[in-house]
Coordinates of C-alpha atoms and ligand atoms in Angstrom, one line a residue:
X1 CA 49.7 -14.0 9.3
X2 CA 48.8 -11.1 11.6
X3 CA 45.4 -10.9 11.9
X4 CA 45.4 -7.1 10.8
X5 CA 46.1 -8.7 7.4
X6 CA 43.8 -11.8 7.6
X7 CA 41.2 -11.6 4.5
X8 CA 38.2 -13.4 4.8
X9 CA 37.6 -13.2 8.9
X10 CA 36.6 -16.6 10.9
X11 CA 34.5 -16.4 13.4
X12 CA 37.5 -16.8 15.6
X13 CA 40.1 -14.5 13.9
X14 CA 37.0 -12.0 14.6
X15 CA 36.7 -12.8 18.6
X16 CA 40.5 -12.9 19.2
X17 CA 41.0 -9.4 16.9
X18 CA 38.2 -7.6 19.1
X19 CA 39.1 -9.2 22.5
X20 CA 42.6 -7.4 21.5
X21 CA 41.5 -4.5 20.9
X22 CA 40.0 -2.3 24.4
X23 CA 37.9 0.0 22.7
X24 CA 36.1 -2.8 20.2
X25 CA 36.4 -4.9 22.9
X26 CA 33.9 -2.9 25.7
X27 CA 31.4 -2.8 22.8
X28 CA 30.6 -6.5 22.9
X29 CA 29.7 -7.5 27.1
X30 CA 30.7 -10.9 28.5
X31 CA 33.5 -13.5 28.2
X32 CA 34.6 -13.6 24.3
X33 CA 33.9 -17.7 24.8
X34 CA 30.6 -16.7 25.1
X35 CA 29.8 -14.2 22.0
X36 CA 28.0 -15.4 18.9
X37 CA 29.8 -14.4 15.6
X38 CA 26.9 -14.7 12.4
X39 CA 28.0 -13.6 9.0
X40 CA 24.9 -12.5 7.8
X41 CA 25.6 -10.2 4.6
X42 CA 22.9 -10.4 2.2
X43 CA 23.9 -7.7 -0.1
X44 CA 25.4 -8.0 -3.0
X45 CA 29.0 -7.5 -2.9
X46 CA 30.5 -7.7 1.0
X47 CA 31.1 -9.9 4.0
X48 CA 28.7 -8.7 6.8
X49 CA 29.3 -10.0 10.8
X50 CA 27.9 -9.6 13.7
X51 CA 29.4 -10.2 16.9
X52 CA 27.0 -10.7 19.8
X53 CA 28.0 -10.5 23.5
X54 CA 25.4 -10.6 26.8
X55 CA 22.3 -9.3 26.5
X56 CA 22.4 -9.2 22.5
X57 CA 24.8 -6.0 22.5
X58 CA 27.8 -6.2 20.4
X59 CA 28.9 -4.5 17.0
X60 CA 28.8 -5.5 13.2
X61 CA 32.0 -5.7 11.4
X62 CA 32.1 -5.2 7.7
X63 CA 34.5 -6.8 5.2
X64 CA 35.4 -6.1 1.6
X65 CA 36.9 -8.5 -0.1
X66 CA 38.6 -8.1 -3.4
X67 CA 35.7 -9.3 -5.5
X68 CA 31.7 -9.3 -6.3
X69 CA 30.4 -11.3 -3.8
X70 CA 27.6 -12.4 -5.6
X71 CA 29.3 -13.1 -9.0
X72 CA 32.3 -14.2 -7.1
X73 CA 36.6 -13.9 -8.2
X74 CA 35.8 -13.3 -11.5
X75 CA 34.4 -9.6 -11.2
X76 CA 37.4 -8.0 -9.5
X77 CA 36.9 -5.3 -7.2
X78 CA 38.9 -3.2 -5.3
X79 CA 39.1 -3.4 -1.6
X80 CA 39.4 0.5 -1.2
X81 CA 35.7 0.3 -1.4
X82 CA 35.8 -0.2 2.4
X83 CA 37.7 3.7 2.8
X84 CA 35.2 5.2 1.3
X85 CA 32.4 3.5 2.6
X86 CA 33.9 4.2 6.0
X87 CA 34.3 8.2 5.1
X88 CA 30.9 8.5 3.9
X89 CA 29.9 6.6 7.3
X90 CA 31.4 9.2 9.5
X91 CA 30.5 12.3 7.0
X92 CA 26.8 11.4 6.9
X93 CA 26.9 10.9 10.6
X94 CA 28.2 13.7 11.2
X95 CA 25.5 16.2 9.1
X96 CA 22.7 13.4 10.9
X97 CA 23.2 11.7 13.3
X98 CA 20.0 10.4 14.3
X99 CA 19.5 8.0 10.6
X100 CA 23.3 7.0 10.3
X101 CA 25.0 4.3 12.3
X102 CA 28.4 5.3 14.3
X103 CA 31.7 3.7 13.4
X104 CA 34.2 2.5 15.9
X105 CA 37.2 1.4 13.8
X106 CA 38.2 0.9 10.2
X107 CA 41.2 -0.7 9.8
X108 CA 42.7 -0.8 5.9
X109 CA 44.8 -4.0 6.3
X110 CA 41.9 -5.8 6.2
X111 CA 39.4 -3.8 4.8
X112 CA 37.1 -4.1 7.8
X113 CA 34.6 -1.4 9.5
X114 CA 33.6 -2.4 12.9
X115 CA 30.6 -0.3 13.5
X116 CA 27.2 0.2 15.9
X117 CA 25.0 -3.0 15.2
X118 CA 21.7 -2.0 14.7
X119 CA 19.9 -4.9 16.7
X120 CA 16.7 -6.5 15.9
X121 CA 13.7 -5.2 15.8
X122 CA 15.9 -3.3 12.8
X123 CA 15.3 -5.0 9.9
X124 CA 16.1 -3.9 6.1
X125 CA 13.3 -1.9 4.7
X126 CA 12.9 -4.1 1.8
X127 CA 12.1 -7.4 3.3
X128 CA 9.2 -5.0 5.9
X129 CA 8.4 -3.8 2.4
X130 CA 7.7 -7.3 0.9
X131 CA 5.8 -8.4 3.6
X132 CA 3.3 -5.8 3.5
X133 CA 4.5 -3.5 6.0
X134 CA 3.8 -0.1 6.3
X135 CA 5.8 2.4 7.9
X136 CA 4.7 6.4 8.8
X137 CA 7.6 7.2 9.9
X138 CA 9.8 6.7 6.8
X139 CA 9.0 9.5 4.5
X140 CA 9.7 12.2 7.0
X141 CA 13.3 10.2 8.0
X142 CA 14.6 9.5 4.6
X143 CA 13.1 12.8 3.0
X144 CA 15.4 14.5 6.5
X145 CA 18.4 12.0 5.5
X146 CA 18.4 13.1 1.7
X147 CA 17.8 16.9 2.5
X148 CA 20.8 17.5 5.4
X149 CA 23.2 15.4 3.6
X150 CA 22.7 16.6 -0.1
X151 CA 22.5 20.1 1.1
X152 CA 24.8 20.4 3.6
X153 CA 27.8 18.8 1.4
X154 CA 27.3 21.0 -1.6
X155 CA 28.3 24.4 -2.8
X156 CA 25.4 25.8 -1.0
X157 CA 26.5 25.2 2.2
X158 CA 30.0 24.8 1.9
X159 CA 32.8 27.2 1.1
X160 CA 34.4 26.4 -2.5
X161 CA 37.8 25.2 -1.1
X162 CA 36.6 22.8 1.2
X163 CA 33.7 21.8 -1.3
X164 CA 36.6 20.9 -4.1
X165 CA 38.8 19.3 -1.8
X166 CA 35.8 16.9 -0.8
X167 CA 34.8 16.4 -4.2
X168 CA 38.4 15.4 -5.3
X169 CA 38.8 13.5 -2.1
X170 CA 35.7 10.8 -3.1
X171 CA 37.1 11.2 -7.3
X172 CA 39.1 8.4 -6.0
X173 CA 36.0 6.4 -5.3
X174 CA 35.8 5.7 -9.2
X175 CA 36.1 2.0 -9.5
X176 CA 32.7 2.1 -7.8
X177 CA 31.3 4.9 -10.2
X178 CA 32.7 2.7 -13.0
X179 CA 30.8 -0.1 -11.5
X180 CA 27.4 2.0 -11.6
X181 CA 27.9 3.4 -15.0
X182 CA 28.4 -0.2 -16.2
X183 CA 25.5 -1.9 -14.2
X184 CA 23.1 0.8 -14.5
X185 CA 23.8 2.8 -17.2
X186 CA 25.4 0.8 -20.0
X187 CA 24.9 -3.3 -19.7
X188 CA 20.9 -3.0 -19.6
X189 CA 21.3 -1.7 -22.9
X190 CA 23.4 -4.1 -24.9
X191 CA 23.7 -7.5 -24.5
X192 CA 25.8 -7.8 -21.8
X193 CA 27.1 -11.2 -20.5
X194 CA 25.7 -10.5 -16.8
X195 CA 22.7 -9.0 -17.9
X196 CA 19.3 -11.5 -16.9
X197 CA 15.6 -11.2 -17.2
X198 CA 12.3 -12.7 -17.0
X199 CA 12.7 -15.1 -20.1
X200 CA 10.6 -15.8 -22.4
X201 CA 7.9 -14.0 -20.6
X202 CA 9.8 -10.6 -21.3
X203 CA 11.9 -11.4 -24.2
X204 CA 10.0 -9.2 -26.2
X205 CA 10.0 -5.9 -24.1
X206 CA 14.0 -6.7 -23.3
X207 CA 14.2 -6.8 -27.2
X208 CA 12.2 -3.7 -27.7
X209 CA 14.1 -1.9 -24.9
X210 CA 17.3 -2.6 -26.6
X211 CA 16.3 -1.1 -29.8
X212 CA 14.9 2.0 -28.3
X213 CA 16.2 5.1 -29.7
X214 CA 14.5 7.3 -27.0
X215 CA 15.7 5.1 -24.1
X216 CA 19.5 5.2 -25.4
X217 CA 19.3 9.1 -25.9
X218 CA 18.1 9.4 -22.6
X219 CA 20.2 7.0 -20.7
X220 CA 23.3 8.7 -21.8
X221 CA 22.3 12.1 -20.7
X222 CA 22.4 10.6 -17.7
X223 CA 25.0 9.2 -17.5
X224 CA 26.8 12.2 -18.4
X225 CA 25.3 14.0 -16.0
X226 CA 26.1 11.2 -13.5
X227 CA 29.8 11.2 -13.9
X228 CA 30.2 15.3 -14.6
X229 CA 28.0 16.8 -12.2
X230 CA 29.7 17.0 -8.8
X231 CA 26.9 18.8 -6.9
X232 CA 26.5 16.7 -3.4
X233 CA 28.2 14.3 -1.5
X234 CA 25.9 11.2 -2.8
X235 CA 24.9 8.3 -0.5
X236 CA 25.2 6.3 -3.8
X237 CA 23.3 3.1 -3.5
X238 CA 20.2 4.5 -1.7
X239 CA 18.0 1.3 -2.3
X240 CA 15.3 -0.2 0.3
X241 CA 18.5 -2.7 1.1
X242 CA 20.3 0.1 2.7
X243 CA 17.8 1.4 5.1
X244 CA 17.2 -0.3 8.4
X245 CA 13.8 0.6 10.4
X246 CA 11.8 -0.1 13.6
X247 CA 8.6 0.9 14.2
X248 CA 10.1 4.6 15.1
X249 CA 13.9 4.5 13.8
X250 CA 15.0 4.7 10.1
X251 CA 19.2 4.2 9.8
X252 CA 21.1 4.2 6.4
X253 CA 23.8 1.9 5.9
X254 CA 25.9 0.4 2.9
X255 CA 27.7 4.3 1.2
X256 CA 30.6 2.3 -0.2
X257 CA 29.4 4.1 -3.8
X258 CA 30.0 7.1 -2.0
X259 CA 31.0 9.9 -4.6
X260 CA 30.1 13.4 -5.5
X261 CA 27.7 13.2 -8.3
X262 CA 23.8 14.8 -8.9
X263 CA 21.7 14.9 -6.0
X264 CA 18.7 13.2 -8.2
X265 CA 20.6 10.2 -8.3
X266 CA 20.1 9.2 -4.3
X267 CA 16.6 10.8 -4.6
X268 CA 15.7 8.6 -8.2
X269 CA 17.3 5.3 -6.2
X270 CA 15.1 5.8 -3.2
X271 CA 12.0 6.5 -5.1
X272 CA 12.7 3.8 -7.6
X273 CA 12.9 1.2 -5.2
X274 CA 9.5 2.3 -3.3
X275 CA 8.0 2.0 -7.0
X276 CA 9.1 -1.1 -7.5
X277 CA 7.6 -2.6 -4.3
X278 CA 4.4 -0.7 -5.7
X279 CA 4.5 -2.9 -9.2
X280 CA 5.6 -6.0 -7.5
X281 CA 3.2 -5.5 -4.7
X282 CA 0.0 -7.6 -6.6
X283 CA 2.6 -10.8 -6.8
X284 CA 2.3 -10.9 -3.0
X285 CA -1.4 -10.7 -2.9
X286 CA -3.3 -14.1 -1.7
X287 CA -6.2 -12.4 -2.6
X288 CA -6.7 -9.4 -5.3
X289 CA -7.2 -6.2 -3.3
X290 CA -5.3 -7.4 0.0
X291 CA -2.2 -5.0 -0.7
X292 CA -4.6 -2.1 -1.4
X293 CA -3.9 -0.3 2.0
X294 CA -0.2 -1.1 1.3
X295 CA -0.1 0.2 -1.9
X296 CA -1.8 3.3 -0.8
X297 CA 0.4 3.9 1.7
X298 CA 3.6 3.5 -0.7
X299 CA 2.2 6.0 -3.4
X300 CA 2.2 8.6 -0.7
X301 CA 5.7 7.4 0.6
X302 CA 6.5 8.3 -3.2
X303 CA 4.8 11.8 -3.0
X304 CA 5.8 12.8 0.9
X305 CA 9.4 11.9 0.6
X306 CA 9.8 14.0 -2.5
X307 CA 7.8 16.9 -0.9
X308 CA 9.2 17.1 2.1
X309 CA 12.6 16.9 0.8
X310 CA 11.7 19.7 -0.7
X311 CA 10.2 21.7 1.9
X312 CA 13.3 20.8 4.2
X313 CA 16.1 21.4 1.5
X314 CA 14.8 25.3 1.1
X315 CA 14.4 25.5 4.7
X316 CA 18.1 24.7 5.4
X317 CA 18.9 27.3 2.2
X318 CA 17.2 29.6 3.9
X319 CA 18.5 29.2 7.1
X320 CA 22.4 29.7 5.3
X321 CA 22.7 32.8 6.9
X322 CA 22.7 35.9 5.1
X323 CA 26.0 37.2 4.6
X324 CA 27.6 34.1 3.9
X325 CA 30.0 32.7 1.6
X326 CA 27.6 30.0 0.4
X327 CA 26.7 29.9 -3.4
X328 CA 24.4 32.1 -5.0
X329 CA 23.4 34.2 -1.7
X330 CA 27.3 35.5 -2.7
X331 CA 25.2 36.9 -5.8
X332 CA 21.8 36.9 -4.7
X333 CA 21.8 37.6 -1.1
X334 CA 18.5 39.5 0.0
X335 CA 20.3 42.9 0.7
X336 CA 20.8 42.8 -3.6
X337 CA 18.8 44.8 -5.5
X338 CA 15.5 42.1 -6.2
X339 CA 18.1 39.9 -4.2
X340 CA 14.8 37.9 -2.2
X341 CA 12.7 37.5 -5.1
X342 CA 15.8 36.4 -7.4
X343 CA 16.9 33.8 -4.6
X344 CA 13.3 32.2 -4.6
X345 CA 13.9 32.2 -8.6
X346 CA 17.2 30.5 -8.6
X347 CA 16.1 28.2 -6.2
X348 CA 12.8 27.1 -8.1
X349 CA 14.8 26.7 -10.9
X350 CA 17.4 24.6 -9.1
X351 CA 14.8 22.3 -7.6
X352 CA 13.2 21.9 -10.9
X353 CA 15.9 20.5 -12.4
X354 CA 17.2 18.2 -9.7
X355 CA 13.1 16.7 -10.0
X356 CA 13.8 15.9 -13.8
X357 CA 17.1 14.3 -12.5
X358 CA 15.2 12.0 -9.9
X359 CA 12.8 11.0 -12.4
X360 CA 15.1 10.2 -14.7
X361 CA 17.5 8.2 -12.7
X362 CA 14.3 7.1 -10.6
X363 CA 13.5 5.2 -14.1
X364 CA 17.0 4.3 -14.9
X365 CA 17.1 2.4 -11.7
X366 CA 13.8 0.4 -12.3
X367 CA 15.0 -0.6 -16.0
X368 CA 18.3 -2.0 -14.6
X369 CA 16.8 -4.3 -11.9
X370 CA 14.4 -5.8 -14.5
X371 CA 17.2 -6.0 -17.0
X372 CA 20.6 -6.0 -15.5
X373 CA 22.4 -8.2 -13.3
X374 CA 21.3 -7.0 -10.0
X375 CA 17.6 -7.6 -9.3
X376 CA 15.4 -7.0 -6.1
X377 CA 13.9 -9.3 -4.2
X378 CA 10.4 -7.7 -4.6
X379 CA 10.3 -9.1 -7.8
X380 CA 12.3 -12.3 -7.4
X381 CA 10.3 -13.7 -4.1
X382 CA 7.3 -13.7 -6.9
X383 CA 7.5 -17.6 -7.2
X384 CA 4.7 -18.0 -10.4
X385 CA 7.1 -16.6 -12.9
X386 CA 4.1 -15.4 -15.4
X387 CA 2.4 -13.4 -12.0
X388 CA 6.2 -11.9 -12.0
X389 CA 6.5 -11.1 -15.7
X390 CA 3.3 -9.1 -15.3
X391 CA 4.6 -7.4 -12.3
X392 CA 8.2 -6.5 -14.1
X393 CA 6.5 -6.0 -17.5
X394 CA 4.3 -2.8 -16.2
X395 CA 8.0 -1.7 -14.0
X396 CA 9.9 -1.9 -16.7
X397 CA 6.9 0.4 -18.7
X398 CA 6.4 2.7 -15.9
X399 CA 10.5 2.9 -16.0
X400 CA 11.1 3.8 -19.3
X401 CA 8.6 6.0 -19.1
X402 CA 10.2 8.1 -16.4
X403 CA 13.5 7.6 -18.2
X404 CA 12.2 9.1 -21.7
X405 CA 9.9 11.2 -20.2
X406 CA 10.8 13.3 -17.2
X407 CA 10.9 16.9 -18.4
X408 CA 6.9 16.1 -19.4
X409 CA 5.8 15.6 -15.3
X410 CA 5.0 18.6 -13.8
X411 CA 5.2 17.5 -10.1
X412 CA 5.1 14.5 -8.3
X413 CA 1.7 13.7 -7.7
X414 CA 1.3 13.3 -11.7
X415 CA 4.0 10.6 -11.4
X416 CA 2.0 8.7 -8.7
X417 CA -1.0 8.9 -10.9
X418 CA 0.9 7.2 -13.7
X419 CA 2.3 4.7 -11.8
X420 CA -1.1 3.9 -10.2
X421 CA -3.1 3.7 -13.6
X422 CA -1.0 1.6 -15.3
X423 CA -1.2 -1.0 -12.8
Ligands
LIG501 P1 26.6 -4.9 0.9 O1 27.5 -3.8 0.7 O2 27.2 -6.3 0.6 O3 25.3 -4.7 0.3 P2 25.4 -4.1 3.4 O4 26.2 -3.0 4.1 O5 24.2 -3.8 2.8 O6 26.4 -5.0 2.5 O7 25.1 -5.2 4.6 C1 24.5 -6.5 4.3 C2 23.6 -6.8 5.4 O8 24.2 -6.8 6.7 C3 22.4 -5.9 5.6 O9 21.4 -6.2 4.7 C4 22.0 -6.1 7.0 O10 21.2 -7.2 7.1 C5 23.3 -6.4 7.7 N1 23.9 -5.1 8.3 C6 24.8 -4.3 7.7 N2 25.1 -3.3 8.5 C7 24.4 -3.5 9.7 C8 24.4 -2.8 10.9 N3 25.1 -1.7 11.2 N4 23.6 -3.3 11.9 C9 22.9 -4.5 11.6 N5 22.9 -5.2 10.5 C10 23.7 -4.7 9.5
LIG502 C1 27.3 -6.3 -9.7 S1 26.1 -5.0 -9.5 C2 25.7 -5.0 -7.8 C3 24.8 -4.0 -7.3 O1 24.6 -4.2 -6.0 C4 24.9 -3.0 -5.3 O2 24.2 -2.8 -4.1 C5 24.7 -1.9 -6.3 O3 23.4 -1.5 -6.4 C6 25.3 -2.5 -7.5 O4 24.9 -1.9 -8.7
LIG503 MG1 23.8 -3.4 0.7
LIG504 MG1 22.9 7.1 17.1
LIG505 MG1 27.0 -2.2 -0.6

């Protein structure tokens, strides 16, 4: 079999397909007898190399099989995934460069992305996150991430023809949104054969949750709005799994759930994740109060990534210049009769409603990894499983809560109060 068609790389199918291949090839330094190839994916569904050469240099190669990797065969997937993911890649990088890695190569036969390896000291933010880390840097980077990319792929930026042809471009992405609307906004609430949680500790919460009128109602609004409201180009998965950091970098990896879809969603995954470090944060304690600088530091993560997203979202509307194309200045531009004060109006109103949206999915997000199939690590490194239960027990409160009742908060700082008093 060529090896443009091989599934499932070895370590040598790898070195013989980059040593043929000049431009992959002067990305990894030194004889290919001498490169290291580790597959090292820890996610939940793809095959993750990297190929080292001299001095540590080299790329990391990405591989999607036709499955789940962590269920395995019997959750099909499609490889396409790998398209998309690769799309989204270049697209992100392209509106911000600086927090997206660059890709050399995809090639479809095999479903691979060979692409810049982000050498230690990256490491994924969730495992800095477990152990306590904190990290000034990351608000301002991932609040920058969110803001270009959200508003520079949607109707306010864009003109409409290019804006539909994108969004029909990533439509095709929908075995992955399928995917998401099973895992996140259907299974948690039935009892699906995937689903798993704390038992017995939380049997009676899981119970409770699954009878909840409230939680249903709200879950499918969301879901609506998930699959009807194509307003950005979304990252998709936005989790502390697919964000690399140093003590001065912050990179984004993993948009194979790439799709255009409500801005709120990428925002309510980031957010939901830094939350759930917050609950799980007292299971890593050796001693109660040791995480208190930690947790500090993650409720204003919570509060400056929402701010400044906000702050840097109207800046970039603002900075649309006058005259353009872009959606409403077309209606509201400031030469309009009441045209500045109605374009602060619309776009108050605008960022009202995507901060229901984050809350909402932000919530959505922390039911599912108590409930569903796919949990975090934050949680599951607790070893004493009744310390764990009390950690997911208040999550799973403080994400229902945010689910049910988003359109109550009236800014962020009242959600970090919640979340900190009910711990
Ligand atoms: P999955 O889609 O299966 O979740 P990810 O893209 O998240 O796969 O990658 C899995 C792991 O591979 C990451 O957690 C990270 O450790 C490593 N990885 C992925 N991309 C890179 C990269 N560009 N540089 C360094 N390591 C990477
Ligand atoms: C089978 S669900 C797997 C989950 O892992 C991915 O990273 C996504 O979050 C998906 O929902
Ligand atoms: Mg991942
Ligand atoms: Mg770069
Ligand atoms: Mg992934």
């Amino acid at each position: 079999m060529p090896l443009s068609e091989v599934k499932g790389f070895t370590e040598e199918e790898l070195k013989r397909y980059i040593s043929a291949d000049p431009d992959l090839r002067s990305k990894v330094p030194g004889d290919s007898a001498s490169w290291t190839v580790k597959e090292v994916g820890d996610g939940n569904i793809n095959f993750v190399f990297i190929v080292e050469g001299e001095g540590g240099k080299g790329m990391v190669v990405k591989q999607a099989l036709p499955y789940v990797r962590c269920i395995g065969e019997s959750w099909p997937l499609t490889e396409e995934r790998a398209m998309f993911e690769t799309t989204a890649l270049v697209d992100e990088h392209a509106m911000c460069p600086d927090h997206v890695p660059e890709v050399y190569k995809f090639d479809k036969k095999c479903s691979a992305i060979f692409m810049e390896y982000l050498a230690p000291p990256n490491i994924i933010l969730r495992y800095g996150l477990i152990d306590g880390v904190v990290y000034r840097h990351l608000a301002d980077a991932v609040s920058t991430f969110m803001a270009t990319t959200l508003f520079k792929s949607s109707l306010l930026n864009l003109p409409s023809d290019e804006y539909r042809k994108k969004v029909s471009f990533y439509s095709d992405n929908s075995p992955m949104c399928e995917l998401t609307e099973q895992v996140i906004f259907t299974d948690p609430y039935g009892d699906a054969f995937h689903n798993r949680h704390n038992s017995p500790h939380l049997d009676a919460e899981v119970a409770e949750l699954r009878r909840d009128a409230g939680a249903k109602i709200a879950i499918s609004e969301l879901k609506h709005k998930f699959c009807t409201h194509a307003q950005a180009l979304l990252h998709g998965d936005l989790h502390t799994g697919s964000v690399m950091v140093t003590d001065t970098t912050v990179s984004v990896i993993d948009p194979e759930f790439a799709f255009y879809g409500p801005m709120g969603f990428d925002l309510g995954a980031f957010l939901s994740n830094i939350l759930l470090a917050f609950f799980a944060s007292d299971g890593h304690e050796a001693r109660p109060g040791d995480r208190d600088e930690h947790r500090a530091w993650l409720q204003s993560c919570v509060r400056d990534v929402w701010n400044q997203f906000q702050n840097k979202f109207i800046r970039l509307w603002n900075d649309k210049a006058e005259g353009s194309s872009a959606f409403p200045d077309l209606l509201f531009g400031e030469a309009a009769q009441d045209g500045a004060a109605t374009k602060q109006l619309c776009q108050t109103t605008f960022l009202r409603q995507v901060f229901e949206d984050t809350l909402g999915f932000a919530g959505a997000k922390m039911v599912r990894r108590i409930v569903g199939v796919a949990h975090v690590q934050d949680m599951d490194r607790i070893e004493d499983e009744k310390r764990r239960a009390e950690c997911e027990r208040r999550a799973l409160l403080f994400g229902k809560r945010l689910l049910i009742g988003r359109a109550a908060f009236q800014n962020i700082e009242e959600v970090v109060s919640e979340a900190a008093a009910l711990r």
